[in-house]
Amino acid sequence: MNHELLDSDTGSGKDDTEFNWDEYLEENGAMAVPHHAFKHVDLSLQTGLMPSMKLEVCVKGEPEGFWVATIITTCGQLLLLRYEGYYDDRRADFWCDIMTADLHPIGWSRQQGREMRPPDGVREKHENWEALLEKSLSEACSAPANLLEGPHRGKNPLDLLAPGLSVELQNGEGAAWVAAIEENVGGRLRLRYAGTEGLPQKQATLWLFYLHPFLHPLGWAKEHRCTLTPPAALRGLRSEAEWDEVRQRIASETQDGDITEELFKDQRPICAHSFTEGMKLEAVDSASPFCISPATVTKVFSDQYFLVEMDDLRGETGVTGGRGPTFLCHRDSTGILPVQWSLKNGVQLSPPPGYQGQDFDWADYLKQCGAEAAPQHCFPAEQSDHGFKESMKLEAVNPLSPEYIHVATVTRVRGQHIWLRLEGLKQSVPELITHVDSMDIFPVSWCETNGYCLRHPRKPPVQKQRRVAVVQPAKHRTLPRATPPDALKQQVNSQSESAGPGNGKYTCPKIYFNHRCFSGPYLNKGRIAELPQFIGPGNCVLVLKEVLTLLINAAYKPSRVLRELQLDEAARWHGQGEALKAKYKGKSYRATVDIVRTADQVAEFCRKTCIKLECCPNLFGPCMVLEHCSENCSVLTKTKYTHYYGKKKSKPVGRPPGGHTNLEGGMKRPGRRRKRRKHFFVHKKKRSSASLDSTPAGSLQGSGEDEEDLDEDDSLSEDSGSELQDEQQDDSEVSEKKSEPPFPAEKPRPSRRRLKACSPSYSDDENQPPLPKNLRGEVPQKLHLDSSPLEWSVTDVVRFIRTTDCAPLARIFLDQEIDGQALLLLTLPTVQECMDLKLGPAIKLCHHIERVKLAFYQQYAS
């Protein structure tokens, strides 16, 4: 295999456009391999402290007293603990910070001569608490001492594998050699062999995941009576005297205590094997894993390790052959397979080099070599529930250039082995064969998470054209007469056709706009007539998203149509949520709409969407209506048509309780509405009541770029206050419109302008929460607490969060059982990590937490 073939296309990995996994999966109609399928990555994310471990903690109110506690939950450096003796009663659970709390392993108090004192609650529950303590100390699974005390306190094990530290690495001859860590990328280590200074990088360095079974701390070779010998590939590059000098230097260096056996405790244990020398098997060459070939066990080092050599018949004897590639193995090595595995799984077996026959046959080959096949019991049982399926995507290491990680596609699955096609290469190469437990494969976005460059396929030049070809809503409504519909259709179709491979399952047919059909109460028939005749064919999600965008902008009130289409909690399609936007009277609105992904659902999706919009089921869809509609919609009046096809009128999603009554009666109480806003502590320009009164209707602050969320929870699906007022008056107008309504006239309405001036706005123009008019634009009042946050229960915390503009996050506090003490310990990094929040919402939430802390210090700390 030519190594140059697998060199990455340097342009692909450093493309001007940033690679986005979500877009790539959507365009290819593919799925990612589930994260839980990568066991080594899951293990690397775990800290040493696990639920059910026990430790000793200082009892509240008794600085000299300690008691046993059990870890219930971990959240970064925060621990949720429960005193021993409470069992399933979680009322006394408490949070503590591992970096500041007085925590120790089980048995520490007795070693230090400290007294064990139970909390009052335990005394009340257990009269004989001494027996409870003795039982707990004898049966407890203690938390590791190095994670509770000393320099490693609270650190992730991966952080201890720092550049500059050294480890020992087993080589292919049963010996070991020292290597220094040069780089640590999420547990994937770049190692440089000792004594290779000045030698070529490709020979002197290698990449291994820290859980690799051949990686050990310093001193492992001496403990297991192995010799320190450099790998055979390096031995000839220096004289024996020079290597002896390197050994002396290694022996004189002090062993670094930061790397201990504890760091490698998650390595899979090595089981005893039953292989003997001379046994034949099938194997994948780890150095060039593109085919499966016959191999031989050439040496057995111990009951754990043995050496496998790829057969090569080009030697002098022609039977046992010359020296092929060798690699060290153990019973669970991923590259070895029993004889006839390829035949049973329908995989081609590559004959060894120098084989004379036309068709390879194992029976003849074994007879020719005078060898026996390794029996089936020598190999571990195969597991089929690994989560890998054909066409799934992942990230994989380039085996011939290990410094590169590529986008990869699963092309074949056989048992526990998968075939991968690497993307982002200069030319086509054979598919590489790997095991599902390989530590050289990673879930999607692993490189992005760890700040490492991912080699991805270069996007075609039309990709940029596809991005600018989207019809902008505002421009489309004022489309010049000089732009014919056919030109617009060609532009949009070019977008759809460049949206990925021609996979029939995910390819949407042409979607026709049948403007002669009944348009319903929401859509403007004149604007629909200006739309292109059809959109597509192309990727289902892209085509339908474009169709819905055109329909939204062909509506009398795009925000109302967007509300009708928005994703509800019980999504019937189980498709893909796409964010759609609309503009209306200077404001922008957005919502998440469920769009089908497969072609067999398109027709039903279009029909159901039409019924939802109370228009003819054939208004748009894969069928073109030439003269007469099959629904005979043209002969029905609006009233009759709505009776047959319209949905029952119900309270619109997101409309506050009271509906029109509250709006007609006067100003709505701010406390009755919730709305996601930007950080209200960002100071905005103050506005007086006079300036509000002079603001034109429909543009409270004159901004056309503000966005209204319609897609998150019940509160985030509301329109702005002004929009609801428009809707209140326009609902009656819509009911009087005929089947072909004209473009709505835009005349000034003085009464509505006065109403808008006194009604609080809930759009994103306002970066502070709704306030009375005399307080609008001022800094929020200082928070006053009725009780100390130290005494707050989980319910109290949830109640407080619901009074803020972070109310949708209250569920997280309830699920994670965050009480007042835990609330005071939260910081911005902890909030982002443990609650999985983006920076904006996390900052907003931390602002409220800081207000609580400030009020606590001012009212109760003294």
Tab-separated table of N, CA and C in Angstrom, residues 82-135:
chain	number	residue	atom	x	y	z
A	82	ARG	N	-24.979	12.046	50.858
A	82	ARG	CA	-26.041	11.632	51.775
A	82	ARG	C	-25.384	10.918	52.956
A	83	TYR	N	-25.704	11.388	54.160
A	83	TYR	CA	-25.131	10.789	55.358
A	83	TYR	C	-25.525	9.315	55.471
A	84	GLU	N	-24.588	8.510	55.947
A	84	GLU	CA	-24.860	7.102	56.203
A	84	GLU	C	-25.926	6.987	57.293
A	85	GLY	N	-26.958	6.197	57.035
A	85	GLY	CA	-28.052	6.039	57.965
A	85	GLY	C	-29.357	6.616	57.464
A	86	TYR	N	-29.281	7.448	56.399
A	86	TYR	CA	-30.507	8.005	55.820
A	86	TYR	C	-31.102	7.080	54.761
A	87	TYR	N	-30.297	6.148	54.273
A	87	TYR	CA	-30.751	5.166	53.275
A	87	TYR	C	-31.394	5.866	52.078
A	88	ASP	N	-32.700	5.635	51.827
A	88	ASP	CA	-33.353	6.221	50.653
A	88	ASP	C	-33.983	7.574	50.933
A	89	ASP	N	-33.814	8.088	52.121
A	89	ASP	CA	-34.370	9.389	52.477
A	89	ASP	C	-33.404	10.477	52.001
A	90	ARG	N	-33.858	11.265	51.028
A	90	ARG	CA	-32.964	12.259	50.437
A	90	ARG	C	-33.217	13.678	50.949
A	91	ARG	N	-33.992	13.800	52.012
A	91	ARG	CA	-34.307	15.127	52.503
A	91	ARG	C	-33.083	15.851	53.054
A	92	ALA	N	-32.119	15.095	53.534
A	92	ALA	CA	-30.934	15.727	54.114
A	92	ALA	C	-29.739	15.717	53.160
A	93	ASP	N	-29.953	15.400	51.898
A	93	ASP	CA	-28.851	15.431	50.928
A	93	ASP	C	-28.283	16.839	50.844
A	94	PHE	N	-27.000	16.923	50.607
A	94	PHE	CA	-26.356	18.240	50.534
A	94	PHE	C	-25.234	18.197	49.503
A	95	TRP	N	-24.960	19.371	48.943
A	95	TRP	CA	-23.900	19.526	47.948
A	95	TRP	C	-22.644	20.067	48.627
A	96	CYS	N	-21.506	19.686	48.089
A	96	CYS	CA	-20.251	20.269	48.568
A	96	CYS	C	-19.264	20.342	47.413
A	97	ASP	N	-18.331	21.261	47.547
A	97	ASP	CA	-17.287	21.457	46.542
A	97	ASP	C	-16.066	20.671	46.969
A	98	ILE	N	-15.607	19.768	46.142
A	98	ILE	CA	-14.494	18.907	46.504
A	98	ILE	C	-13.220	19.704	46.763
A	99	MET	N	-13.129	20.900	46.163
A	99	MET	CA	-11.920	21.702	46.332
A	99	MET	C	-11.909	22.454	47.655
A	100	THR	N	-13.064	22.648	48.282
A	100	THR	CA	-13.117	23.435	49.516
A	100	THR	C	-13.612	22.639	50.720
A	101	ALA	N	-14.355	21.560	50.495
A	101	ALA	CA	-14.918	20.795	51.607
A	101	ALA	C	-13.843	19.927	52.264
A	102	ASP	N	-14.076	19.578	53.521
A	102	ASP	CA	-13.150	18.730	54.281
A	102	ASP	C	-13.546	17.271	54.066
A	103	LEU	N	-13.001	16.651	53.035
A	103	LEU	CA	-13.354	15.284	52.643
A	103	LEU	C	-12.133	14.373	52.778
A	104	HIS	N	-12.380	13.132	53.194
A	104	HIS	CA	-11.286	12.176	53.395
A	104	HIS	C	-11.775	10.772	53.062
A	105	PRO	N	-10.846	9.842	52.770
A	105	PRO	CA	-11.249	8.460	52.488
A	105	PRO	C	-11.700	7.752	53.771
A	106	ILE	N	-12.384	6.637	53.576
A	106	ILE	CA	-12.861	5.847	54.720
A	106	ILE	C	-11.662	5.384	55.569
A	107	GLY	N	-11.784	5.537	56.863
A	107	GLY	CA	-10.725	5.143	57.783
A	107	GLY	C	-9.801	6.264	58.191
A	108	TRP	N	-9.952	7.429	57.584
A	108	TRP	CA	-9.033	8.545	57.880
A	108	TRP	C	-9.186	9.009	59.324
A	109	SER	N	-10.405	9.113	59.843
A	109	SER	CA	-10.620	9.634	61.197
A	109	SER	C	-9.933	8.766	62.234
A	110	ARG	N	-10.042	7.462	62.087
A	110	ARG	CA	-9.403	6.579	63.061
A	110	ARG	C	-7.885	6.649	62.975
A	111	GLN	N	-7.365	6.788	61.764
A	111	GLN	CA	-5.918	6.924	61.621
A	111	GLN	C	-5.412	8.206	62.268
A	112	GLN	N	-6.221	9.259	62.223
A	112	GLN	CA	-5.828	10.553	62.775
A	112	GLN	C	-6.284	10.735	64.217
A	113	GLY	N	-6.967	9.745	64.761
A	113	GLY	CA	-7.444	9.859	66.124
A	113	GLY	C	-8.625	10.800	66.290
A	114	ARG	N	-9.391	11.006	65.221
A	114	ARG	CA	-10.562	11.880	65.272
A	114	ARG	C	-11.791	11.079	65.687
A	115	GLU	N	-12.742	11.775	66.261
A	115	GLU	CA	-13.966	11.125	66.734
A	115	GLU	C	-15.023	11.132	65.635
A	116	MET	N	-15.701	10.019	65.468
A	116	MET	CA	-16.801	9.921	64.506
A	116	MET	C	-18.108	10.268	65.220
A	117	ARG	N	-18.766	11.329	64.795
A	117	ARG	CA	-20.008	11.786	65.418
A	117	ARG	C	-21.111	11.836	64.369
A	118	PRO	N	-22.208	11.155	64.604
A	118	PRO	CA	-23.300	11.185	63.611
A	118	PRO	C	-24.067	12.496	63.695
A	119	PRO	N	-24.672	12.937	62.593
A	119	PRO	CA	-25.554	14.110	62.630
A	119	PRO	C	-26.786	13.823	63.486
A	120	ASP	N	-27.471	14.866	63.882
A	120	ASP	CA	-28.652	14.712	64.733
A	120	ASP	C	-29.701	13.815	64.081
A	121	GLY	N	-29.877	13.952	62.775
A	121	GLY	CA	-30.873	13.138	62.081
A	121	GLY	C	-30.574	11.658	62.167
A	122	VAL	N	-29.301	11.293	62.125
A	122	VAL	CA	-28.928	9.887	62.219
A	122	VAL	C	-29.150	9.380	63.644
A	123	ARG	N	-28.859	10.218	64.632
A	123	ARG	CA	-29.094	9.820	66.029
A	123	ARG	C	-30.580	9.510	66.266
A	124	GLU	N	-31.440	10.334	65.658
A	124	GLU	CA	-32.871	10.113	65.840
A	124	GLU	C	-33.336	8.832	65.164
A	125	LYS	N	-32.743	8.489	64.029
A	125	LYS	CA	-33.173	7.311	63.289
A	125	LYS	C	-32.575	6.022	63.849
A	126	HIS	N	-31.381	6.100	64.403
A	126	HIS	CA	-30.670	4.897	64.835
A	126	HIS	C	-30.160	5.100	66.264
A	127	GLU	N	-30.727	4.369	67.193
A	127	GLU	CA	-30.241	4.442	68.568
A	127	GLU	C	-28.855	3.810	68.692
A	128	ASN	N	-28.674	2.681	68.013
A	128	ASN	CA	-27.380	1.998	68.051
A	128	ASN	C	-26.551	2.425	66.840
A	129	TRP	N	-26.193	3.692	66.797
A	129	TRP	CA	-25.478	4.203	65.620
A	129	TRP	C	-24.028	3.709	65.570
A	130	GLU	N	-23.480	3.248	66.709
A	130	GLU	CA	-22.118	2.703	66.690
A	130	GLU	C	-22.050	1.438	65.817
A	131	ALA	N	-23.082	0.581	65.918
A	131	ALA	CA	-23.115	-0.631	65.085
A	131	ALA	C	-23.262	-0.262	63.612
A	132	LEU	N	-24.064	0.765	63.357
A	132	LEU	CA	-24.220	1.245	61.975
A	132	LEU	C	-22.884	1.716	61.417
A	133	LEU	N	-22.113	2.415	62.250
A	133	LEU	CA	-20.815	2.919	61.806
A	133	LEU	C	-19.849	1.776	61.512
A	134	GLU	N	-19.789	0.790	62.416
A	134	GLU	CA	-18.867	-0.326	62.209
A	134	GLU	C	-19.207	-1.095	60.940
A	135	LYS	N	-20.471	-1.302	60.698
A	135	LYS	CA	-20.888	-2.008	59.486
A	135	LYS	C	-20.530	-1.208	58.245
